[in-house]
PDB file of C-alpha atoms in Angstrom:
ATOM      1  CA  UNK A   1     134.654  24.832 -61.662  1.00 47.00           C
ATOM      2  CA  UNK A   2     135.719  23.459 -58.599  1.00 52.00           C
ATOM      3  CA  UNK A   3     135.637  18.943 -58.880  1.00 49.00           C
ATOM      4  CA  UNK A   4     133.528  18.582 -55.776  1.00 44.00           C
ATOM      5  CA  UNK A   5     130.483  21.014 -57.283  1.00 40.00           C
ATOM      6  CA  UNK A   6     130.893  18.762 -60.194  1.00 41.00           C
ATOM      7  CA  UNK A   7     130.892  15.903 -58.515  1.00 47.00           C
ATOM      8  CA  UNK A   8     127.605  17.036 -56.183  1.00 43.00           C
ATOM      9  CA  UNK A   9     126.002  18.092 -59.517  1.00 43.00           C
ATOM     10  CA  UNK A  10     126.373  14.826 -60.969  1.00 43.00           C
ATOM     11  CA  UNK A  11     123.866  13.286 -57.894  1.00 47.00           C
ATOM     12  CA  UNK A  12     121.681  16.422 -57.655  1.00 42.00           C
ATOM     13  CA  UNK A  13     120.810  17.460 -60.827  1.00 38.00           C
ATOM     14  CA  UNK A  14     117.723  15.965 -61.549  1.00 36.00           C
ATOM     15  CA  UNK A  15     116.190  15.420 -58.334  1.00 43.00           C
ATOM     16  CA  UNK A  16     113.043  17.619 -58.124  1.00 39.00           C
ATOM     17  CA  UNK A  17     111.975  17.371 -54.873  1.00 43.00           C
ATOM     18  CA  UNK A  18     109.692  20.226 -52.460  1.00 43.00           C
ATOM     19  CA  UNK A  19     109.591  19.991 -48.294  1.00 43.00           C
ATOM     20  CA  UNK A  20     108.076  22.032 -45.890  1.00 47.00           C
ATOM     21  CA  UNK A  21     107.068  21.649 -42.271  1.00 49.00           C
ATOM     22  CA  UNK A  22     104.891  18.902 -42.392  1.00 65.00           C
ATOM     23  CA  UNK A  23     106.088  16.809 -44.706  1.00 87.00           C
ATOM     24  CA  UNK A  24     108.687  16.001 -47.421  1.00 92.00           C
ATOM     25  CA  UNK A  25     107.914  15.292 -51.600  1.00 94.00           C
ATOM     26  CA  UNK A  26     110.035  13.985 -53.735  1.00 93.00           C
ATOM     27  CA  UNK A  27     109.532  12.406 -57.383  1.00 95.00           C
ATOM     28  CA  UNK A  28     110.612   9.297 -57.753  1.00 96.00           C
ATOM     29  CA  UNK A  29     112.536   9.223 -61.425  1.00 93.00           C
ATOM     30  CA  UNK A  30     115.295  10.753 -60.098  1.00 91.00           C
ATOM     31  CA  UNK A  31     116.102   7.625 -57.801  1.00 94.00           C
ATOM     32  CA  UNK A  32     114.994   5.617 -60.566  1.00 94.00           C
ATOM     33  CA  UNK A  33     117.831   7.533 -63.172  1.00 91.00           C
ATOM     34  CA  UNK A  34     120.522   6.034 -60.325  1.00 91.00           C
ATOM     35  CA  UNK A  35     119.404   3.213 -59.821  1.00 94.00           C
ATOM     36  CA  UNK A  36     119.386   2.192 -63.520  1.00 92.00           C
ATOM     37  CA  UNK A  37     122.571   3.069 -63.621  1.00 90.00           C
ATOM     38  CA  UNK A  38     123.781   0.580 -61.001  1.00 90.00           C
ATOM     39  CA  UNK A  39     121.497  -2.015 -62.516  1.00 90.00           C
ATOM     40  CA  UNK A  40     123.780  -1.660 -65.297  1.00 87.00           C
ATOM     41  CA  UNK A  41     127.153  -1.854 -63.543  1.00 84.00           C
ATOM     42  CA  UNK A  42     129.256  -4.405 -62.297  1.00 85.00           C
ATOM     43  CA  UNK A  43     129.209  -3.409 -58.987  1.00 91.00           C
ATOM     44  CA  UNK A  44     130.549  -5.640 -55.851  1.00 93.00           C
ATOM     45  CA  UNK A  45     130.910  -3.334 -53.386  1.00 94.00           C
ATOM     46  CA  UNK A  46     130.081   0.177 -55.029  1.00 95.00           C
ATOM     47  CA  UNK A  47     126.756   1.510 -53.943  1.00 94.00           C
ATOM     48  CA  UNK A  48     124.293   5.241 -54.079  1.00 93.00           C
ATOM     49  CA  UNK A  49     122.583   5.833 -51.007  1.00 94.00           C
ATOM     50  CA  UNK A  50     119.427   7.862 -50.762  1.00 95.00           C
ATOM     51  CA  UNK A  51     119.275   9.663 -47.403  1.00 95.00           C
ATOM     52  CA  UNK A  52     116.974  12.380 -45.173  1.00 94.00           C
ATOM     53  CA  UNK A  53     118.945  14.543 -43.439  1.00 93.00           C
ATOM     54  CA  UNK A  54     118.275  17.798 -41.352  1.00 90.00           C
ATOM     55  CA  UNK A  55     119.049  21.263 -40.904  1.00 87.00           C
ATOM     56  CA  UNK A  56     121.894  20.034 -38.818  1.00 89.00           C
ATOM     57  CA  UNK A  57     123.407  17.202 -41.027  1.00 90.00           C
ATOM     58  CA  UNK A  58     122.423  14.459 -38.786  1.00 92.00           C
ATOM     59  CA  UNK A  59     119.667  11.931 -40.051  1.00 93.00           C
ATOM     60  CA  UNK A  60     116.483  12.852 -40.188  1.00 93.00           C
ATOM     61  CA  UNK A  61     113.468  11.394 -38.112  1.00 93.00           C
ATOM     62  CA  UNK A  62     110.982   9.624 -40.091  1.00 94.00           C
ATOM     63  CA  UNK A  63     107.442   9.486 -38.677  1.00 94.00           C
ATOM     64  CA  UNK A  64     106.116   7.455 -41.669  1.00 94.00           C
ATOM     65  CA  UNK A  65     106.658   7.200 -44.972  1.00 95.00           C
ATOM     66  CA  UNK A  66     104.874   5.925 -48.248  1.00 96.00           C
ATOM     67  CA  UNK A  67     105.654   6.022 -52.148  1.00 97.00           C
ATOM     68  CA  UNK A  68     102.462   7.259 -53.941  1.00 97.00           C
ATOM     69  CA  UNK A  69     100.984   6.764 -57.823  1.00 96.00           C
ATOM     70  CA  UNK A  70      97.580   8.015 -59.206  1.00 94.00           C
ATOM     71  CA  UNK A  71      96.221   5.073 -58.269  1.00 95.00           C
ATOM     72  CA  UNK A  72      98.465   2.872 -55.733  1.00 94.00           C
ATOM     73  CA  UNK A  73     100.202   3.953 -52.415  1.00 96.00           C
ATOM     74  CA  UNK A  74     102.864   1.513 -51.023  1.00 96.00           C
ATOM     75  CA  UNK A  75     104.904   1.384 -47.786  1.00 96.00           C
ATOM     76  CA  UNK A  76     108.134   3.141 -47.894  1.00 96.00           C
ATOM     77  CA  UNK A  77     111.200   1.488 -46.509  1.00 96.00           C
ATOM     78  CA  UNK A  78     114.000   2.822 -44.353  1.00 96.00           C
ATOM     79  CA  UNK A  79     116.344   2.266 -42.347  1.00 95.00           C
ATOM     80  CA  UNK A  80     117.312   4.211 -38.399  1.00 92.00           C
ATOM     81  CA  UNK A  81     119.770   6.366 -40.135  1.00 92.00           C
ATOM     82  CA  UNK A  82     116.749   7.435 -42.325  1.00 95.00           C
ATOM     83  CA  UNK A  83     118.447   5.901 -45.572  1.00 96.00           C
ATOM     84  CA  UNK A  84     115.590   5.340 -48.394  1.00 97.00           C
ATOM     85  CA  UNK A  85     115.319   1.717 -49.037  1.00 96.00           C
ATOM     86  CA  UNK A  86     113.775   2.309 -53.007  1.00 96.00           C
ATOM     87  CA  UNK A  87     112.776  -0.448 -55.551  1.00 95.00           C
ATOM     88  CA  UNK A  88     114.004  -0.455 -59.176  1.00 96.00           C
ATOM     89  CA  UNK A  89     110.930  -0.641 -60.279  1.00 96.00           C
ATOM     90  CA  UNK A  90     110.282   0.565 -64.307  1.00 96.00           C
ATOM     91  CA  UNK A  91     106.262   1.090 -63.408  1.00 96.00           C
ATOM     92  CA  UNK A  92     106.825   3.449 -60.488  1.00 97.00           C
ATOM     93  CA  UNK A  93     109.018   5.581 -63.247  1.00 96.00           C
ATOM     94  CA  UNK A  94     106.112   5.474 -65.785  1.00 96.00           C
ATOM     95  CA  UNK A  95     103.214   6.215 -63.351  1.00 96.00           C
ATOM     96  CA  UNK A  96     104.963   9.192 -61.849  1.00 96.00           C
ATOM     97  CA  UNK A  97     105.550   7.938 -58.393  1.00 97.00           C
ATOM     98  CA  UNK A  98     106.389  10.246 -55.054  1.00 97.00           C
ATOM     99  CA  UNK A  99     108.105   9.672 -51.655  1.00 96.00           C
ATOM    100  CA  UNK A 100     106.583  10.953 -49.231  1.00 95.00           C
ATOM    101  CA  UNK A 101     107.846  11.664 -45.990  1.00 95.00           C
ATOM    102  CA  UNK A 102     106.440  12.598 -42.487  1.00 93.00           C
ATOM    103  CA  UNK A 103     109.237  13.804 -40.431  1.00 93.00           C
ATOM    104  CA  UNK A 104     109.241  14.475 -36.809  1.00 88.00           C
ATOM    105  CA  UNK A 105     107.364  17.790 -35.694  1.00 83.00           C
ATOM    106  CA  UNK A 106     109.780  20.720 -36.686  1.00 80.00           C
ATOM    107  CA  UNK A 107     111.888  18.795 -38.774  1.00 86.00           C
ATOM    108  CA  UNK A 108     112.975  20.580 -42.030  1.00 89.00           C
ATOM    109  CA  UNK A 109     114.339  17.493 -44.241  1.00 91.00           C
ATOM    110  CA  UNK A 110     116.661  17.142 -47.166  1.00 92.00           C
ATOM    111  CA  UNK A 111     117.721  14.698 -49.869  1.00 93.00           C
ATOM    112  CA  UNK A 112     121.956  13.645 -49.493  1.00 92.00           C
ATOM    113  CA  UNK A 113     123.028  11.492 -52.076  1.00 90.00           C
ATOM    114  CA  UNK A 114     125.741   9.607 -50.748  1.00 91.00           C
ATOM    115  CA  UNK A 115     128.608   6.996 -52.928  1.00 92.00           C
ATOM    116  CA  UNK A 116     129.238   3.900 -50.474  1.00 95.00           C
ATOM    117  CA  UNK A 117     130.332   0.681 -50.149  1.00 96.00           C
ATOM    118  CA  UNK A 118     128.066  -1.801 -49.687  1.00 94.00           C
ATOM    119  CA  UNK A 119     129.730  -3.975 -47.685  1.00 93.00           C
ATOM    120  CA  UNK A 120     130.184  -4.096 -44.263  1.00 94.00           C
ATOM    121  CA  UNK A 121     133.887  -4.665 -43.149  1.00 94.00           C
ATOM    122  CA  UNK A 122     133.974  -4.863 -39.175  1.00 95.00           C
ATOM    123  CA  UNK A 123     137.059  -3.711 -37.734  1.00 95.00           C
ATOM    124  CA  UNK A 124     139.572  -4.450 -40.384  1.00 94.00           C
ATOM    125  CA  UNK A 125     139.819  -3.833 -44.669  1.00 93.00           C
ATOM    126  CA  UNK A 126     143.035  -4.732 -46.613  1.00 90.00           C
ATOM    127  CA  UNK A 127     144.667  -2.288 -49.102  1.00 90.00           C
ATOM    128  CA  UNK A 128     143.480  -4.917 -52.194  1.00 90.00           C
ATOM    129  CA  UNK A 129     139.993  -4.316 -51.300  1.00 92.00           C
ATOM    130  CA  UNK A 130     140.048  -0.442 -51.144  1.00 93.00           C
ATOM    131  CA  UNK A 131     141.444  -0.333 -54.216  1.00 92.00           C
ATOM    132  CA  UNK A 132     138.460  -2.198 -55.754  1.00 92.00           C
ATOM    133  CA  UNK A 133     136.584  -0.291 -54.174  1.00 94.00           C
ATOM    134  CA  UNK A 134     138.091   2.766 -55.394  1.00 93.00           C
ATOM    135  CA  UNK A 135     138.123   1.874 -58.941  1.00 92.00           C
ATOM    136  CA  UNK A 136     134.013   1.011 -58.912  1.00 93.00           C
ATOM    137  CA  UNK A 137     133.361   3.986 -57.376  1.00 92.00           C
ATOM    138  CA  UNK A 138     135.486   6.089 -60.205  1.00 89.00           C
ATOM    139  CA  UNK A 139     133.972   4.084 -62.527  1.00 88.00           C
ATOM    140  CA  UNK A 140     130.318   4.582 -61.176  1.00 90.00           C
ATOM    141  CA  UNK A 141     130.588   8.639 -60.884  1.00 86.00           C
ATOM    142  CA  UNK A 142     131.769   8.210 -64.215  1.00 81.00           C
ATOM    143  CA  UNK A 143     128.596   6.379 -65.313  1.00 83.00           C
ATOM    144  CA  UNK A 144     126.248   8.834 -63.237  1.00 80.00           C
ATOM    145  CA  UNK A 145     127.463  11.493 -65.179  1.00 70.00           C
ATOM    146  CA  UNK A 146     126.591  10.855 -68.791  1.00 60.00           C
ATOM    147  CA  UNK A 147     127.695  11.199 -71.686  1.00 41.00           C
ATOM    148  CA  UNK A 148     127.562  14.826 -71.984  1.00 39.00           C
ATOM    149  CA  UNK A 149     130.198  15.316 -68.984  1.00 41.00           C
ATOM    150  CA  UNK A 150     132.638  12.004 -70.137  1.00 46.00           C
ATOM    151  CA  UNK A 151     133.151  13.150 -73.829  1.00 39.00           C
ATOM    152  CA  UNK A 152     133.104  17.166 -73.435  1.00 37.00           C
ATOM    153  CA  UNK A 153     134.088  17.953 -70.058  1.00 38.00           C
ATOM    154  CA  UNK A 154     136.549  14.676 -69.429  1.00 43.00           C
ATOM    155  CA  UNK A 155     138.715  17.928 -68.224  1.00 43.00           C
ATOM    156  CA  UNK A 156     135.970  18.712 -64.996  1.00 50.00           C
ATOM    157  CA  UNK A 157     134.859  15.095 -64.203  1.00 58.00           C
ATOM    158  CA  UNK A 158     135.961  14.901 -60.632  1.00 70.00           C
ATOM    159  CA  UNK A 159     139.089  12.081 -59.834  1.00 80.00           C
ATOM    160  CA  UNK A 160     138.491   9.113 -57.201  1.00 86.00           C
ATOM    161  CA  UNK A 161     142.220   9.120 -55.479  1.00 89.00           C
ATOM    162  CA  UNK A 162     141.769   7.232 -52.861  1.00 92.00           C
ATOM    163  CA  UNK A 163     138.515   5.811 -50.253  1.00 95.00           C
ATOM    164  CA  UNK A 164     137.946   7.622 -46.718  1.00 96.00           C
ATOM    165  CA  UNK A 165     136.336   5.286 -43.829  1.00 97.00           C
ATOM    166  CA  UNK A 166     134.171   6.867 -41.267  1.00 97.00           C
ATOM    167  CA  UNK A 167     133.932   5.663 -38.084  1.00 97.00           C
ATOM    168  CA  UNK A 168     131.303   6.686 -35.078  1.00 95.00           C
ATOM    169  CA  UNK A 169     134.562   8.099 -32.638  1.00 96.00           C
ATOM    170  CA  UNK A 170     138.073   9.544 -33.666  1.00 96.00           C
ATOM    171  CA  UNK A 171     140.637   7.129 -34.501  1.00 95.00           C
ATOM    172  CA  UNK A 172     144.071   6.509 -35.011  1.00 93.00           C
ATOM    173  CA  UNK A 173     145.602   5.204 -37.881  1.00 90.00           C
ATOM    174  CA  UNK A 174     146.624   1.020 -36.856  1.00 89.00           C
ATOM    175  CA  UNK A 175     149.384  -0.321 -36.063  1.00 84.00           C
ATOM    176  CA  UNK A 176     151.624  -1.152 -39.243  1.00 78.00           C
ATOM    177  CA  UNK A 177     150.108   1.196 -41.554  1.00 82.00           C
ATOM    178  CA  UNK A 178     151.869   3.766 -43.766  1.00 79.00           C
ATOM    179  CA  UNK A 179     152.094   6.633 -45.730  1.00 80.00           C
ATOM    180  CA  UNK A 180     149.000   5.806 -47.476  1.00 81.00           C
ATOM    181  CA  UNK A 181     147.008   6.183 -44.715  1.00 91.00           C
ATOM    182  CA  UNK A 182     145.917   9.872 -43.078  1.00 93.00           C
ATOM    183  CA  UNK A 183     143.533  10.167 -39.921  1.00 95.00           C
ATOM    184  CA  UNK A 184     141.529  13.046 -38.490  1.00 94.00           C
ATOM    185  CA  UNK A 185     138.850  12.780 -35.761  1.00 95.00           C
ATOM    186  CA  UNK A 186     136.963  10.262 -37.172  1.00 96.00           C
ATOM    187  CA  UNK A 187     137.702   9.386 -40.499  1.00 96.00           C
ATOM    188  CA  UNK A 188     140.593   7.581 -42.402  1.00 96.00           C
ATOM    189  CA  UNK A 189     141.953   7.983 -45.921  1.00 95.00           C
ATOM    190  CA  UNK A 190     143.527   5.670 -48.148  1.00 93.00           C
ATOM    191  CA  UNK A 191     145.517   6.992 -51.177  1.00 89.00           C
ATOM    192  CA  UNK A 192     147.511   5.814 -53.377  1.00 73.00           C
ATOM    193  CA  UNK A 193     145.881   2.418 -53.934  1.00 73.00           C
ATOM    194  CA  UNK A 194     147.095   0.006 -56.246  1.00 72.00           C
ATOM    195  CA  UNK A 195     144.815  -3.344 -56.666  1.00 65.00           C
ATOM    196  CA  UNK A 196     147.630  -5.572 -57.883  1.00 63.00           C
ATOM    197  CA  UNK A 197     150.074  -4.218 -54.789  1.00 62.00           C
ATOM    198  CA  UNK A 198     150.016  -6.327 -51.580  1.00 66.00           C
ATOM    199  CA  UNK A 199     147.298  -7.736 -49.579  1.00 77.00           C
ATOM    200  CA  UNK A 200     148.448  -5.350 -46.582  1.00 84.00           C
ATOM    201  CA  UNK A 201     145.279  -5.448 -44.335  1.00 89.00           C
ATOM    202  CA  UNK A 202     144.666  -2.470 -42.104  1.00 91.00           C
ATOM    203  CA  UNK A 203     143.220  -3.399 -38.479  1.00 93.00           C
ATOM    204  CA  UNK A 204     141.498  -0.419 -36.514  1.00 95.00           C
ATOM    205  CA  UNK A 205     140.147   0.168 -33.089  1.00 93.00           C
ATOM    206  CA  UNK A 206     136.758   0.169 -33.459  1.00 96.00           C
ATOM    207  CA  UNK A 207     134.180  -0.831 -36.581  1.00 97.00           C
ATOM    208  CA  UNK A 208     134.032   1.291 -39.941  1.00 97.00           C
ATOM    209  CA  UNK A 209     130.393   2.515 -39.910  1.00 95.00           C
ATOM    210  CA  UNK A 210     131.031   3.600 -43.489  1.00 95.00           C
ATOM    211  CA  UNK A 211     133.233   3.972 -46.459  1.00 97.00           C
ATOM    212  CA  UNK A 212     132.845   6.352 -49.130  1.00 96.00           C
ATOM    213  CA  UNK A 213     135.370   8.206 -51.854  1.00 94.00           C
ATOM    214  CA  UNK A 214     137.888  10.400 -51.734  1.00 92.00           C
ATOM    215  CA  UNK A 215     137.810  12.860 -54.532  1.00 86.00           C
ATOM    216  CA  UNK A 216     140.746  14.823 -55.423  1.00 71.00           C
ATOM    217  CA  UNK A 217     140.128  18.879 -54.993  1.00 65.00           C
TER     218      UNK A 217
END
């Protein structure tokens, strides 16, 4: 089985969730599941983000939004690239909460779990702090996928290698950089990252909007 099904599986698999034209439904233990997990880590810079995207990739227009109980309905925060701003919150797991989501007219939305950091780095990120990064995120997909997938299929788990930055336009790798580095359009990735090497700091042209992992195919 190919790393990067693995690795999707380990985010997706117990997310029931229903959409249709007029709005989207999803349960909230799922989020809850992940976000118990971070609660647990010791996480600086690792993060899960909970996004609503369309048929098209791109973020999702949220009309309104509200997270609903039996008995309780509470505002639902987000942010304008329609990431889902959730509470940890034990009661919304016992009392069965839903999101709900009303999208823009003719908007078909879907769930995208997305590993991040959590920081925001402007323009520039040294080599010492990617490879933090990288190790909290290997350690975190590690976490998110239980015990069942460590101990049994250590073989499948998918392998952090390295940490891609996106950026809004294409870039090109900076000035001084190496081997380690690989552009194309508008993302970066680092391999190779050691977190006792050098504090080599990498200085691009515009800001990273976003870093997430690379996983090895």
């Amino acid at each position: 089985m190919n790393k990067i099904l693995v690795a999707a599986g380990i985010f997706a698999s117990t997310l029931s969730l229903t959409a249709n034209a007029s709005e989207f439904v999803v349960s909230y233990d799922g989020f809850y599941d992940r976000l118990k997990v971070m609660s647990k880590g010791d996480y600086a810079s690792a993060d899960v983000g909970f996004y609503l995207i369309n048929q098209n990739a791109n973020p999702c227009t949220i009309e309104s939004g509200s997270i609903i109980t039996k008995t309780n309905e509470y505002p639902l925060s987000y942010t304008k690239t329609s990431k889902l701003l959730l509470p940890f919150d034990e009661t919304l797991d016992k009392d069965k909460a839903l999101i709900v989501v009303q999208p823009k007219a003719g908007e078909q939305c879907q769930l995208k779990l997305q590993m991040e950091s959590s920081q925001d780095y402007g323009d520039s990120v040294s080599l010492k702090q990617m490879a933090k990064l990288q190790a909290e995120f290997d350690d975190l997909i590690g976490r998110l996928s239980g015990f069942f997938m460590r101990t049994l299929f250590s073989f499948m788990m998918p392998e952090v290698k390295g940490v891609t930055l996106v950026f809004d336009n294409t870039v090109a790798a900076p000035m001084g950089a190496g081997d380690e580095i690989k552009c194309n359009h508008n993302r970066c990735t680092i391999e190779s990252l050691d977190v006792e090497g050098e504090d080599k700091r990498l200085t691009f042209s515009q800001p990273i909007k976003q870093v997430i992992p690379y996983i090895a195919k």
